[in-house]
Amino acid sequence: MQVSEVPRAVAAALSTASSLGLTADDALVLHDSNKLTLRLLPCDVVARVAPVAPAAQQVARFEIEIAQRLAEAGCPVAALEPRVEPRVHERDGFVVTLWTYYEPVTSREVPPADYARALGRLHAGMRELDVPTPHFTDRVERARHLVADRDRTPALADADRELLGDTLRNLGRVISERGGAEQLLHGEPHPGNVLTTENGLLFIDFETCCRGPVEFDLAHAPEEVGEHYPGVDRDVLRACELLVQAMVTAWRWDRDDQFPDGRRLGTEWLGRIRAALDR
């Protein structure tokens, strides 16, 4: 989120919570990306805040619906705030949703087997849901169009632009043509979207849901997780890992990218992709 928007976003979250009868006098920033994630105090509620945009309301409603249905199915997901109605709030140019706050457990690293087991439970619940979602290749195409757009990626050298574009196009096609089973996926179940709590691992942030092979989700998790997930196609997983690496590398070259140290990481990841393709 733009730095200039943060104070207004915080004020919108506090005002929304207060209007619903929650005591919200202060806010701590938990995460800042395309959405601002806040811990509101003293009511101890998590607020996810995004600027109003053409699809913002729709995305937020979709995330609430998915989270509710997965929670009802017993999946390991973070719950909505139970003291208020589960809906999307719009205030002062922002879309706000309210969620349960979980005290993090940081005393140990997450064993890969636990991560794989939790992701397997999530996938099992997702297989029971029939909701319209994009295909994973739609996200690949968005990354490919970004790479092809010289105005949006002006610092990307021609050789690197060709490398990324070819990798995204070819791997997306190869994975789709493998013909394996596809299902509803989280879309980005990386460690940043997993809470380590006293209740075990809980997944958050379902706005990236898409349809595809489970290997696409596993490619976002730590490498060792795939070794503990049953029934994985290792060739597809390796292709997905390289595809995801190319996607996140493309985003680092967006002229508007605000990821900390993003350009250095983009350069480093280009080297990794080139080395992997050489192998």
PDB file of N, CA, C and O in Angstrom, residues 201-278:
ATOM      1  N   LEU A 201      -1.186 -25.051  12.458  1.00  0.00           N
ATOM      2  CA  LEU A 201      -1.003 -24.162  11.317  1.00  0.00           C
ATOM      3  C   LEU A 201      -2.359 -23.756  10.748  1.00  0.00           C
ATOM      4  O   LEU A 201      -3.246 -24.595  10.575  1.00  0.00           O
ATOM      5  N   LEU A 202      -2.498 -22.476  10.455  1.00  0.00           N
ATOM      6  CA  LEU A 202      -3.738 -21.948   9.875  1.00  0.00           C
ATOM      7  C   LEU A 202      -3.393 -21.114   8.648  1.00  0.00           C
ATOM      8  O   LEU A 202      -2.507 -20.261   8.702  1.00  0.00           O
ATOM      9  N   PHE A 203      -4.097 -21.346   7.557  1.00  0.00           N
ATOM     10  CA  PHE A 203      -3.852 -20.615   6.318  1.00  0.00           C
ATOM     11  C   PHE A 203      -4.722 -19.362   6.263  1.00  0.00           C
ATOM     12  O   PHE A 203      -5.856 -19.350   6.745  1.00  0.00           O
ATOM     13  N   ILE A 204      -4.170 -18.311   5.673  1.00  0.00           N
ATOM     14  CA  ILE A 204      -4.863 -17.036   5.521  1.00  0.00           C
ATOM     15  C   ILE A 204      -4.761 -16.587   4.064  1.00  0.00           C
ATOM     16  O   ILE A 204      -4.040 -17.187   3.269  1.00  0.00           O
ATOM     17  N   ASP A 205      -5.470 -15.510   3.732  1.00  0.00           N
ATOM     18  CA  ASP A 205      -5.343 -14.805   2.452  1.00  0.00           C
ATOM     19  C   ASP A 205      -5.751 -15.688   1.274  1.00  0.00           C
ATOM     20  O   ASP A 205      -4.914 -16.261   0.573  1.00  0.00           O
ATOM     21  N   PHE A 206      -7.065 -15.745   1.018  1.00  0.00           N
ATOM     22  CA  PHE A 206      -7.586 -16.611  -0.032  1.00  0.00           C
ATOM     23  C   PHE A 206      -7.969 -15.862  -1.300  1.00  0.00           C
ATOM     24  O   PHE A 206      -8.670 -16.399  -2.156  1.00  0.00           O
ATOM     25  N   GLU A 207      -7.491 -14.639  -1.448  1.00  0.00           N
ATOM     26  CA  GLU A 207      -7.831 -13.876  -2.647  1.00  0.00           C
ATOM     27  C   GLU A 207      -7.107 -14.410  -3.876  1.00  0.00           C
ATOM     28  O   GLU A 207      -7.462 -14.078  -5.008  1.00  0.00           O
ATOM     29  N   THR A 208      -6.076 -15.245  -3.668  1.00  0.00           N
ATOM     30  CA  THR A 208      -5.298 -15.774  -4.793  1.00  0.00           C
ATOM     31  C   THR A 208      -5.778 -17.150  -5.246  1.00  0.00           C
ATOM     32  O   THR A 208      -5.104 -17.820  -6.021  1.00  0.00           O
ATOM     33  N   CYS A 209      -6.930 -17.607  -4.747  1.00  0.00           N
ATOM     34  CA  CYS A 209      -7.417 -18.942  -5.110  1.00  0.00           C
ATOM     35  C   CYS A 209      -7.504 -19.097  -6.630  1.00  0.00           C
ATOM     36  O   CYS A 209      -7.902 -18.177  -7.338  1.00  0.00           O
ATOM     37  N   CYS A 210      -7.121 -20.278  -7.085  1.00  0.00           N
ATOM     38  CA  CYS A 210      -7.184 -20.580  -8.510  1.00  0.00           C
ATOM     39  C   CYS A 210      -7.378 -22.081  -8.656  1.00  0.00           C
ATOM     40  O   CYS A 210      -7.445 -22.807  -7.654  1.00  0.00           O
ATOM     41  N   ARG A 211      -7.469 -22.546  -9.885  1.00  0.00           N
ATOM     42  CA  ARG A 211      -7.628 -23.968 -10.137  1.00  0.00           C
ATOM     43  C   ARG A 211      -6.387 -24.482 -10.853  1.00  0.00           C
ATOM     44  O   ARG A 211      -5.861 -23.828 -11.752  1.00  0.00           O
ATOM     45  N   GLY A 212      -5.925 -25.666 -10.429  1.00  0.00           N
ATOM     46  CA  GLY A 212      -4.732 -26.238 -11.042  1.00  0.00           C
ATOM     47  C   GLY A 212      -4.281 -27.466 -10.271  1.00  0.00           C
ATOM     48  O   GLY A 212      -4.983 -27.949  -9.372  1.00  0.00           O
ATOM     49  N   PRO A 213      -3.101 -27.992 -10.582  1.00  0.00           N
ATOM     50  CA  PRO A 213      -2.583 -29.159  -9.871  1.00  0.00           C
ATOM     51  C   PRO A 213      -2.056 -28.769  -8.493  1.00  0.00           C
ATOM     52  O   PRO A 213      -1.576 -27.649  -8.301  1.00  0.00           O
ATOM     53  N   VAL A 214      -2.132 -29.690  -7.527  1.00  0.00           N
ATOM     54  CA  VAL A 214      -1.662 -29.370  -6.170  1.00  0.00           C
ATOM     55  C   VAL A 214      -0.192 -29.007  -6.175  1.00  0.00           C
ATOM     56  O   VAL A 214       0.283 -28.286  -5.280  1.00  0.00           O
ATOM     57  N   GLU A 215       0.549 -29.465  -7.177  1.00  0.00           N
ATOM     58  CA  GLU A 215       1.975 -29.143  -7.253  1.00  0.00           C
ATOM     59  C   GLU A 215       2.215 -27.638  -7.382  1.00  0.00           C
ATOM     60  O   GLU A 215       3.255 -27.128  -6.943  1.00  0.00           O
ATOM     61  N   PHE A 216       1.243 -26.918  -7.962  1.00  0.00           N
ATOM     62  CA  PHE A 216       1.389 -25.466  -8.077  1.00  0.00           C
ATOM     63  C   PHE A 216       1.385 -24.831  -6.691  1.00  0.00           C
ATOM     64  O   PHE A 216       2.160 -23.901  -6.419  1.00  0.00           O
ATOM     65  N   ASP A 217       0.512 -25.300  -5.796  1.00  0.00           N
ATOM     66  CA  ASP A 217       0.516 -24.809  -4.419  1.00  0.00           C
ATOM     67  C   ASP A 217       1.803 -25.211  -3.705  1.00  0.00           C
ATOM     68  O   ASP A 217       2.428 -24.402  -3.000  1.00  0.00           O
ATOM     69  N   LEU A 218       2.215 -26.467  -3.873  1.00  0.00           N
ATOM     70  CA  LEU A 218       3.422 -26.951  -3.197  1.00  0.00           C
ATOM     71  C   LEU A 218       4.659 -26.170  -3.617  1.00  0.00           C
ATOM     72  O   LEU A 218       5.600 -26.017  -2.836  1.00  0.00           O
ATOM     73  N   ALA A 219       4.650 -25.634  -4.826  1.00  0.00           N
ATOM     74  CA  ALA A 219       5.789 -24.864  -5.308  1.00  0.00           C
ATOM     75  C   ALA A 219       5.979 -23.563  -4.539  1.00  0.00           C
ATOM     76  O   ALA A 219       7.059 -22.968  -4.576  1.00  0.00           O
ATOM     77  N   HIS A 220       4.943 -23.114  -3.823  1.00  0.00           N
ATOM     78  CA  HIS A 220       5.053 -21.899  -3.006  1.00  0.00           C
ATOM     79  C   HIS A 220       5.554 -22.200  -1.595  1.00  0.00           C
ATOM     80  O   HIS A 220       5.956 -21.285  -0.874  1.00  0.00           O
ATOM     81  N   ALA A 221       5.486 -23.451  -1.180  1.00  0.00           N
ATOM     82  CA  ALA A 221       5.884 -23.840   0.170  1.00  0.00           C
ATOM     83  C   ALA A 221       7.381 -24.123   0.204  1.00  0.00           C
ATOM     84  O   ALA A 221       8.020 -24.265  -0.842  1.00  0.00           O
ATOM     85  N   PRO A 222       7.969 -24.201   1.402  1.00  0.00           N
ATOM     86  CA  PRO A 222       9.378 -24.599   1.493  1.00  0.00           C
ATOM     87  C   PRO A 222       9.615 -25.919   0.763  1.00  0.00           C
ATOM     88  O   PRO A 222       8.744 -26.799   0.729  1.00  0.00           O
ATOM     89  N   GLU A 223      10.810 -26.055   0.188  1.00  0.00           N
ATOM     90  CA  GLU A 223      11.100 -27.181  -0.695  1.00  0.00           C
ATOM     91  C   GLU A 223      10.841 -28.540  -0.047  1.00  0.00           C
ATOM     92  O   GLU A 223      10.348 -29.468  -0.697  1.00  0.00           O
ATOM     93  N   GLU A 224      11.164 -28.673   1.245  1.00  0.00           N
ATOM     94  CA  GLU A 224      11.049 -29.965   1.912  1.00  0.00           C
ATOM     95  C   GLU A 224       9.598 -30.412   2.086  1.00  0.00           C
ATOM     96  O   GLU A 224       9.333 -31.587   2.311  1.00  0.00           O
ATOM     97  N   VAL A 225       8.661 -29.476   1.982  1.00  0.00           N
ATOM     98  CA  VAL A 225       7.254 -29.816   2.204  1.00  0.00           C
ATOM     99  C   VAL A 225       6.774 -30.825   1.168  1.00  0.00           C
ATOM    100  O   VAL A 225       6.044 -31.773   1.475  1.00  0.00           O
ATOM    101  N   GLY A 226       7.177 -30.646  -0.082  1.00  0.00           N
ATOM    102  CA  GLY A 226       6.761 -31.546  -1.136  1.00  0.00           C
ATOM    103  C   GLY A 226       7.197 -32.980  -0.923  1.00  0.00           C
ATOM    104  O   GLY A 226       6.554 -33.914  -1.435  1.00  0.00           O
ATOM    105  N   GLU A 227       8.262 -33.176  -0.156  1.00  0.00           N
ATOM    106  CA  GLU A 227       8.751 -34.525   0.105  1.00  0.00           C
ATOM    107  C   GLU A 227       7.823 -35.292   1.039  1.00  0.00           C
ATOM    108  O   GLU A 227       7.896 -36.509   1.130  1.00  0.00           O
ATOM    109  N   HIS A 228       6.953 -34.584   1.748  1.00  0.00           N
ATOM    110  CA  HIS A 228       6.048 -35.211   2.719  1.00  0.00           C
ATOM    111  C   HIS A 228       4.596 -35.213   2.252  1.00  0.00           C
ATOM    112  O   HIS A 228       3.732 -35.695   2.977  1.00  0.00           O
ATOM    113  N   TYR A 229       4.352 -34.680   1.050  1.00  0.00           N
ATOM    114  CA  TYR A 229       2.984 -34.610   0.532  1.00  0.00           C
ATOM    115  C   TYR A 229       2.733 -35.842  -0.332  1.00  0.00           C
ATOM    116  O   TYR A 229       3.467 -36.089  -1.288  1.00  0.00           O
ATOM    117  N   PRO A 230       1.706 -36.630  -0.037  1.00  0.00           N
ATOM    118  CA  PRO A 230       1.494 -37.887  -0.766  1.00  0.00           C
ATOM    119  C   PRO A 230       1.027 -37.677  -2.206  1.00  0.00           C
ATOM    120  O   PRO A 230       0.293 -36.738  -2.506  1.00  0.00           O
ATOM    121  N   GLY A 231       1.493 -38.570  -3.091  1.00  0.00           N
ATOM    122  CA  GLY A 231       0.997 -38.597  -4.462  1.00  0.00           C
ATOM    123  C   GLY A 231       1.500 -37.499  -5.360  1.00  0.00           C
ATOM    124  O   GLY A 231       0.883 -37.213  -6.397  1.00  0.00           O
ATOM    125  N   VAL A 232       2.616 -36.864  -5.013  1.00  0.00           N
ATOM    126  CA  VAL A 232       3.124 -35.738  -5.802  1.00  0.00           C
ATOM    127  C   VAL A 232       3.819 -36.243  -7.068  1.00  0.00           C
ATOM    128  O   VAL A 232       4.580 -37.213  -7.030  1.00  0.00           O
ATOM    129  N   ASP A 233       3.551 -35.595  -8.183  1.00  0.00           N
ATOM    130  CA  ASP A 233       4.285 -35.836  -9.423  1.00  0.00           C
ATOM    131  C   ASP A 233       5.545 -34.973  -9.369  1.00  0.00           C
ATOM    132  O   ASP A 233       5.475 -33.748  -9.490  1.00  0.00           O
ATOM    133  N   ARG A 234       6.684 -35.606  -9.178  1.00  0.00           N
ATOM    134  CA  ARG A 234       7.924 -34.859  -8.957  1.00  0.00           C
ATOM    135  C   ARG A 234       8.315 -34.004 -10.161  1.00  0.00           C
ATOM    136  O   ARG A 234       8.858 -32.904  -9.999  1.00  0.00           O
ATOM    137  N   ASP A 235       8.067 -34.506 -11.361  1.00  0.00           N
ATOM    138  CA  ASP A 235       8.401 -33.720 -12.548  1.00  0.00           C
ATOM    139  C   ASP A 235       7.538 -32.466 -12.634  1.00  0.00           C
ATOM    140  O   ASP A 235       8.024 -31.375 -12.942  1.00  0.00           O
ATOM    141  N   VAL A 236       6.249 -32.623 -12.354  1.00  0.00           N
ATOM    142  CA  VAL A 236       5.353 -31.462 -12.377  1.00  0.00           C
ATOM    143  C   VAL A 236       5.738 -30.481 -11.277  1.00  0.00           C
ATOM    144  O   VAL A 236       5.720 -29.263 -11.482  1.00  0.00           O
ATOM    145  N   LEU A 237       6.104 -30.991 -10.100  1.00  0.00           N
ATOM    146  CA  LEU A 237       6.493 -30.111  -9.007  1.00  0.00           C
ATOM    147  C   LEU A 237       7.730 -29.301  -9.373  1.00  0.00           C
ATOM    148  O   LEU A 237       7.783 -28.090  -9.123  1.00  0.00           O
ATOM    149  N   ARG A 238       8.726 -29.940  -9.990  1.00  0.00           N
ATOM    150  CA  ARG A 238       9.928 -29.195 -10.390  1.00  0.00           C
ATOM    151  C   ARG A 238       9.586 -28.120 -11.410  1.00  0.00           C
ATOM    152  O   ARG A 238      10.103 -26.996 -11.347  1.00  0.00           O
ATOM    153  N   ALA A 239       8.704 -28.451 -12.345  1.00  0.00           N
ATOM    154  CA  ALA A 239       8.301 -27.454 -13.334  1.00  0.00           C
ATOM    155  C   ALA A 239       7.541 -26.304 -12.673  1.00  0.00           C
ATOM    156  O   ALA A 239       7.739 -25.129 -13.007  1.00  0.00           O
ATOM    157  N   CYS A 240       6.667 -26.632 -11.713  1.00  0.00           N
ATOM    158  CA  CYS A 240       5.913 -25.600 -10.999  1.00  0.00           C
ATOM    159  C   CYS A 240       6.831 -24.707 -10.172  1.00  0.00           C
ATOM    160  O   CYS A 240       6.622 -23.488 -10.091  1.00  0.00           O
ATOM    161  N   GLU A 241       7.848 -25.296  -9.557  1.00  0.00           N
ATOM    162  CA  GLU A 241       8.781 -24.504  -8.751  1.00  0.00           C
ATOM    163  C   GLU A 241       9.498 -23.479  -9.619  1.00  0.00           C
ATOM    164  O   GLU A 241       9.656 -22.314  -9.230  1.00  0.00           O
ATOM    165  N   LEU A 242       9.935 -23.891 -10.801  1.00  0.00           N
ATOM    166  CA  LEU A 242      10.614 -22.954 -11.692  1.00  0.00           C
ATOM    167  C   LEU A 242       9.628 -21.919 -12.244  1.00  0.00           C
ATOM    168  O   LEU A 242       9.967 -20.739 -12.382  1.00  0.00           O
ATOM    169  N   LEU A 243       8.406 -22.355 -12.523  1.00  0.00           N
ATOM    170  CA  LEU A 243       7.382 -21.424 -13.011  1.00  0.00           C
ATOM    171  C   LEU A 243       7.078 -20.356 -11.967  1.00  0.00           C
ATOM    172  O   LEU A 243       7.010 -19.161 -12.288  1.00  0.00           O
ATOM    173  N   VAL A 244       6.892 -20.756 -10.718  1.00  0.00           N
ATOM    174  CA  VAL A 244       6.605 -19.798  -9.648  1.00  0.00           C
ATOM    175  C   VAL A 244       7.790 -18.852  -9.458  1.00  0.00           C
ATOM    176  O   VAL A 244       7.607 -17.646  -9.253  1.00  0.00           O
ATOM    177  N   GLN A 245       9.013 -19.388  -9.556  1.00  0.00           N
ATOM    178  CA  GLN A 245      10.199 -18.535  -9.453  1.00  0.00           C
ATOM    179  C   GLN A 245      10.176 -17.468 -10.552  1.00  0.00           C
ATOM    180  O   GLN A 245      10.476 -16.290 -10.303  1.00  0.00           O
ATOM    181  N   ALA A 246       9.791 -17.861 -11.769  1.00  0.00           N
ATOM    182  CA  ALA A 246       9.724 -16.897 -12.868  1.00  0.00           C
ATOM    183  C   ALA A 246       8.631 -15.860 -12.634  1.00  0.00           C
ATOM    184  O   ALA A 246       8.805 -14.671 -12.950  1.00  0.00           O
ATOM    185  N   MET A 247       7.502 -16.287 -12.074  1.00  0.00           N
ATOM    186  CA  MET A 247       6.407 -15.351 -11.812  1.00  0.00           C
ATOM    187  C   MET A 247       6.817 -14.290 -10.797  1.00  0.00           C
ATOM    188  O   MET A 247       6.623 -13.090 -11.027  1.00  0.00           O
ATOM    189  N   VAL A 248       7.369 -14.719  -9.664  1.00  0.00           N
ATOM    190  CA  VAL A 248       7.722 -13.745  -8.631  1.00  0.00           C
ATOM    191  C   VAL A 248       8.888 -12.876  -9.090  1.00  0.00           C
ATOM    192  O   VAL A 248       8.996 -11.703  -8.688  1.00  0.00           O
ATOM    193  N   THR A 249       9.750 -13.415  -9.939  1.00  0.00           N
ATOM    194  CA  THR A 249      10.835 -12.604 -10.502  1.00  0.00           C
ATOM    195  C   THR A 249      10.269 -11.507 -11.395  1.00  0.00           C
ATOM    196  O   THR A 249      10.714 -10.354 -11.351  1.00  0.00           O
ATOM    197  N   ALA A 250       9.265 -11.868 -12.190  1.00  0.00           N
ATOM    198  CA  ALA A 250       8.638 -10.861 -13.061  1.00  0.00           C
ATOM    199  C   ALA A 250       8.074  -9.708 -12.245  1.00  0.00           C
ATOM    200  O   ALA A 250       8.242  -8.533 -12.608  1.00  0.00           O
ATOM    201  N   TRP A 251       7.418 -10.020 -11.131  1.00  0.00           N
ATOM    202  CA  TRP A 251       6.815  -8.971 -10.314  1.00  0.00           C
ATOM    203  C   TRP A 251       7.864  -8.033  -9.717  1.00  0.00           C
ATOM    204  O   TRP A 251       7.593  -6.853  -9.494  1.00  0.00           O
ATOM    205  N   ARG A 252       9.069  -8.537  -9.469  1.00  0.00           N
ATOM    206  CA  ARG A 252      10.113  -7.690  -8.896  1.00  0.00           C
ATOM    207  C   ARG A 252      10.602  -6.634  -9.892  1.00  0.00           C
ATOM    208  O   ARG A 252      11.233  -5.654  -9.495  1.00  0.00           O
ATOM    209  N   TRP A 253      10.343  -6.846 -11.196  1.00  0.00           N
ATOM    210  CA  TRP A 253      10.793  -5.881 -12.199  1.00  0.00           C
ATOM    211  C   TRP A 253       9.709  -4.881 -12.580  1.00  0.00           C
ATOM    212  O   TRP A 253       9.931  -4.003 -13.416  1.00  0.00           O
ATOM    213  N   ASP A 254       8.547  -4.993 -11.976  1.00  0.00           N
ATOM    214  CA  ASP A 254       7.490  -4.005 -12.187  1.00  0.00           C
ATOM    215  C   ASP A 254       7.976  -2.656 -11.643  1.00  0.00           C
ATOM    216  O   ASP A 254       8.456  -2.573 -10.516  1.00  0.00           O
ATOM    217  N   ARG A 255       7.862  -1.631 -12.426  1.00  0.00           N
ATOM    218  CA  ARG A 255       8.363  -0.309 -12.003  1.00  0.00           C
ATOM    219  C   ARG A 255       7.678   0.180 -10.732  1.00  0.00           C
ATOM    220  O   ARG A 255       8.231   1.005  -9.993  1.00  0.00           O
ATOM    221  N   ASP A 256       6.466  -0.312 -10.467  1.00  0.00           N
ATOM    222  CA  ASP A 256       5.724   0.116  -9.278  1.00  0.00           C
ATOM    223  C   ASP A 256       5.888  -0.840  -8.100  1.00  0.00           C
ATOM    224  O   ASP A 256       5.239  -0.664  -7.064  1.00  0.00           O
ATOM    225  N   ASP A 257       6.736  -1.856  -8.253  1.00  0.00           N
ATOM    226  CA  ASP A 257       6.915  -2.825  -7.171  1.00  0.00           C
ATOM    227  C   ASP A 257       7.546  -2.164  -5.953  1.00  0.00           C
ATOM    228  O   ASP A 257       8.516  -1.406  -6.080  1.00  0.00           O
ATOM    229  N   GLN A 258       6.995  -2.439  -4.772  1.00  0.00           N
ATOM    230  CA  GLN A 258       7.505  -1.842  -3.531  1.00  0.00           C
ATOM    231  C   GLN A 258       8.087  -2.891  -2.589  1.00  0.00           C
ATOM    232  O   GLN A 258       8.320  -2.622  -1.412  1.00  0.00           O
ATOM    233  N   PHE A 259       8.343  -4.095  -3.115  1.00  0.00           N
ATOM    234  CA  PHE A 259       8.910  -5.148  -2.276  1.00  0.00           C
ATOM    235  C   PHE A 259      10.295  -4.718  -1.803  1.00  0.00           C
ATOM    236  O   PHE A 259      11.118  -4.256  -2.598  1.00  0.00           O
ATOM    237  N   PRO A 260      10.583  -4.853  -0.487  1.00  0.00           N
ATOM    238  CA  PRO A 260      11.892  -4.429   0.022  1.00  0.00           C
ATOM    239  C   PRO A 260      13.041  -5.127  -0.709  1.00  0.00           C
ATOM    240  O   PRO A 260      13.056  -6.357  -0.827  1.00  0.00           O
ATOM    241  N   ASP A 261      13.989  -4.346  -1.219  1.00  0.00           N
ATOM    242  CA  ASP A 261      15.157  -4.885  -1.917  1.00  0.00           C
ATOM    243  C   ASP A 261      14.759  -5.686  -3.150  1.00  0.00           C
ATOM    244  O   ASP A 261      15.446  -6.642  -3.544  1.00  0.00           O
ATOM    245  N   GLY A 262      13.633  -5.311  -3.743  1.00  0.00           N
ATOM    246  CA  GLY A 262      13.064  -6.095  -4.822  1.00  0.00           C
ATOM    247  C   GLY A 262      13.945  -6.214  -6.053  1.00  0.00           C
ATOM    248  O   GLY A 262      14.043  -7.286  -6.647  1.00  0.00           O
ATOM    249  N   ARG A 263      14.596  -5.141  -6.455  1.00  0.00           N
ATOM    250  CA  ARG A 263      15.404  -5.180  -7.673  1.00  0.00           C
ATOM    251  C   ARG A 263      16.608  -6.100  -7.516  1.00  0.00           C
ATOM    252  O   ARG A 263      16.956  -6.849  -8.431  1.00  0.00           O
ATOM    253  N   ARG A 264      17.242  -6.073  -6.349  1.00  0.00           N
ATOM    254  CA  ARG A 264      18.371  -6.987  -6.116  1.00  0.00           C
ATOM    255  C   ARG A 264      17.894  -8.436  -6.166  1.00  0.00           C
ATOM    256  O   ARG A 264      18.548  -9.300  -6.764  1.00  0.00           O
ATOM    257  N   LEU A 265      16.741  -8.699  -5.544  1.00  0.00           N
ATOM    258  CA  LEU A 265      16.198 -10.056  -5.563  1.00  0.00           C
ATOM    259  C   LEU A 265      15.836 -10.474  -6.986  1.00  0.00           C
ATOM    260  O   LEU A 265      16.070 -11.623  -7.383  1.00  0.00           O
ATOM    261  N   GLY A 266      15.257  -9.545  -7.758  1.00  0.00           N
ATOM    262  CA  GLY A 266      14.915  -9.856  -9.138  1.00  0.00           C
ATOM    263  C   GLY A 266      16.129 -10.271  -9.949  1.00  0.00           C
ATOM    264  O   GLY A 266      16.070 -11.206 -10.752  1.00  0.00           O
ATOM    265  N   THR A 267      17.241  -9.577  -9.734  1.00  0.00           N
ATOM    266  CA  THR A 267      18.487  -9.917 -10.434  1.00  0.00           C
ATOM    267  C   THR A 267      19.011 -11.279  -9.980  1.00  0.00           C
ATOM    268  O   THR A 267      19.419 -12.105 -10.804  1.00  0.00           O
ATOM    269  N   GLU A 268      18.979 -11.519  -8.675  1.00  0.00           N
ATOM    270  CA  GLU A 268      19.448 -12.798  -8.136  1.00  0.00           C
ATOM    271  C   GLU A 268      18.603 -13.958  -8.649  1.00  0.00           C
ATOM    272  O   GLU A 268      19.128 -15.009  -9.044  1.00  0.00           O
ATOM    273  N   TRP A 269      17.292 -13.766  -8.680  1.00  0.00           N
ATOM    274  CA  TRP A 269      16.395 -14.845  -9.109  1.00  0.00           C
ATOM    275  C   TRP A 269      16.514 -15.114 -10.599  1.00  0.00           C
ATOM    276  O   TRP A 269      16.341 -16.255 -11.043  1.00  0.00           O
ATOM    277  N   LEU A 270      16.815 -14.089 -11.402  1.00  0.00           N
ATOM    278  CA  LEU A 270      17.073 -14.317 -12.816  1.00  0.00           C
ATOM    279  C   LEU A 270      18.257 -15.267 -12.995  1.00  0.00           C
ATOM    280  O   LEU A 270      18.227 -16.162 -13.853  1.00  0.00           O
ATOM    281  N   GLY A 271      19.285 -15.080 -12.173  1.00  0.00           N
ATOM    282  CA  GLY A 271      20.444 -15.970 -12.234  1.00  0.00           C
ATOM    283  C   GLY A 271      20.077 -17.399 -11.887  1.00  0.00           C
ATOM    284  O   GLY A 271      20.565 -18.351 -12.515  1.00  0.00           O
ATOM    285  N   ARG A 272      19.203 -17.564 -10.899  1.00  0.00           N
ATOM    286  CA  ARG A 272      18.783 -18.906 -10.506  1.00  0.00           C
ATOM    287  C   ARG A 272      17.993 -19.581 -11.629  1.00  0.00           C
ATOM    288  O   ARG A 272      18.166 -20.774 -11.894  1.00  0.00           O
ATOM    289  N   ILE A 273      17.104 -18.825 -12.269  1.00  0.00           N
ATOM    290  CA  ILE A 273      16.303 -19.383 -13.351  1.00  0.00           C
ATOM    291  C   ILE A 273      17.211 -19.808 -14.502  1.00  0.00           C
ATOM    292  O   ILE A 273      17.068 -20.914 -15.059  1.00  0.00           O
ATOM    293  N   ARG A 274      18.167 -18.957 -14.862  1.00  0.00           N
ATOM    294  CA  ARG A 274      19.078 -19.279 -15.961  1.00  0.00           C
ATOM    295  C   ARG A 274      19.886 -20.531 -15.624  1.00  0.00           C
ATOM    296  O   ARG A 274      20.056 -21.413 -16.476  1.00  0.00           O
ATOM    297  N   ALA A 275      20.341 -20.652 -14.378  1.00  0.00           N
ATOM    298  CA  ALA A 275      21.118 -21.819 -13.980  1.00  0.00           C
ATOM    299  C   ALA A 275      20.265 -23.084 -14.010  1.00  0.00           C
ATOM    300  O   ALA A 275      20.717 -24.158 -14.454  1.00  0.00           O
ATOM    301  N   ALA A 276      19.006 -22.976 -13.562  1.00  0.00           N
ATOM    302  CA  ALA A 276      18.108 -24.145 -13.557  1.00  0.00           C
ATOM    303  C   ALA A 276      17.815 -24.608 -14.977  1.00  0.00           C
ATOM    304  O   ALA A 276      17.793 -25.812 -15.258  1.00  0.00           O
ATOM    305  N   LEU A 277      17.611 -23.669 -15.902  1.00  0.00           N
ATOM    306  CA  LEU A 277      17.347 -24.037 -17.276  1.00  0.00           C
ATOM    307  C   LEU A 277      18.584 -24.648 -17.941  1.00  0.00           C
ATOM    308  O   LEU A 277      18.473 -25.582 -18.749  1.00  0.00           O
ATOM    309  N   ASP A 278      19.757 -24.171 -17.576  1.00  0.00           N
ATOM    310  CA  ASP A 278      21.001 -24.741 -18.115  1.00  0.00           C
ATOM    311  C   ASP A 278      21.164 -26.196 -17.673  1.00  0.00           C
ATOM    312  O   ASP A 278      21.646 -27.036 -18.430  1.00  0.00           O
TER     313      ASP A 278
END
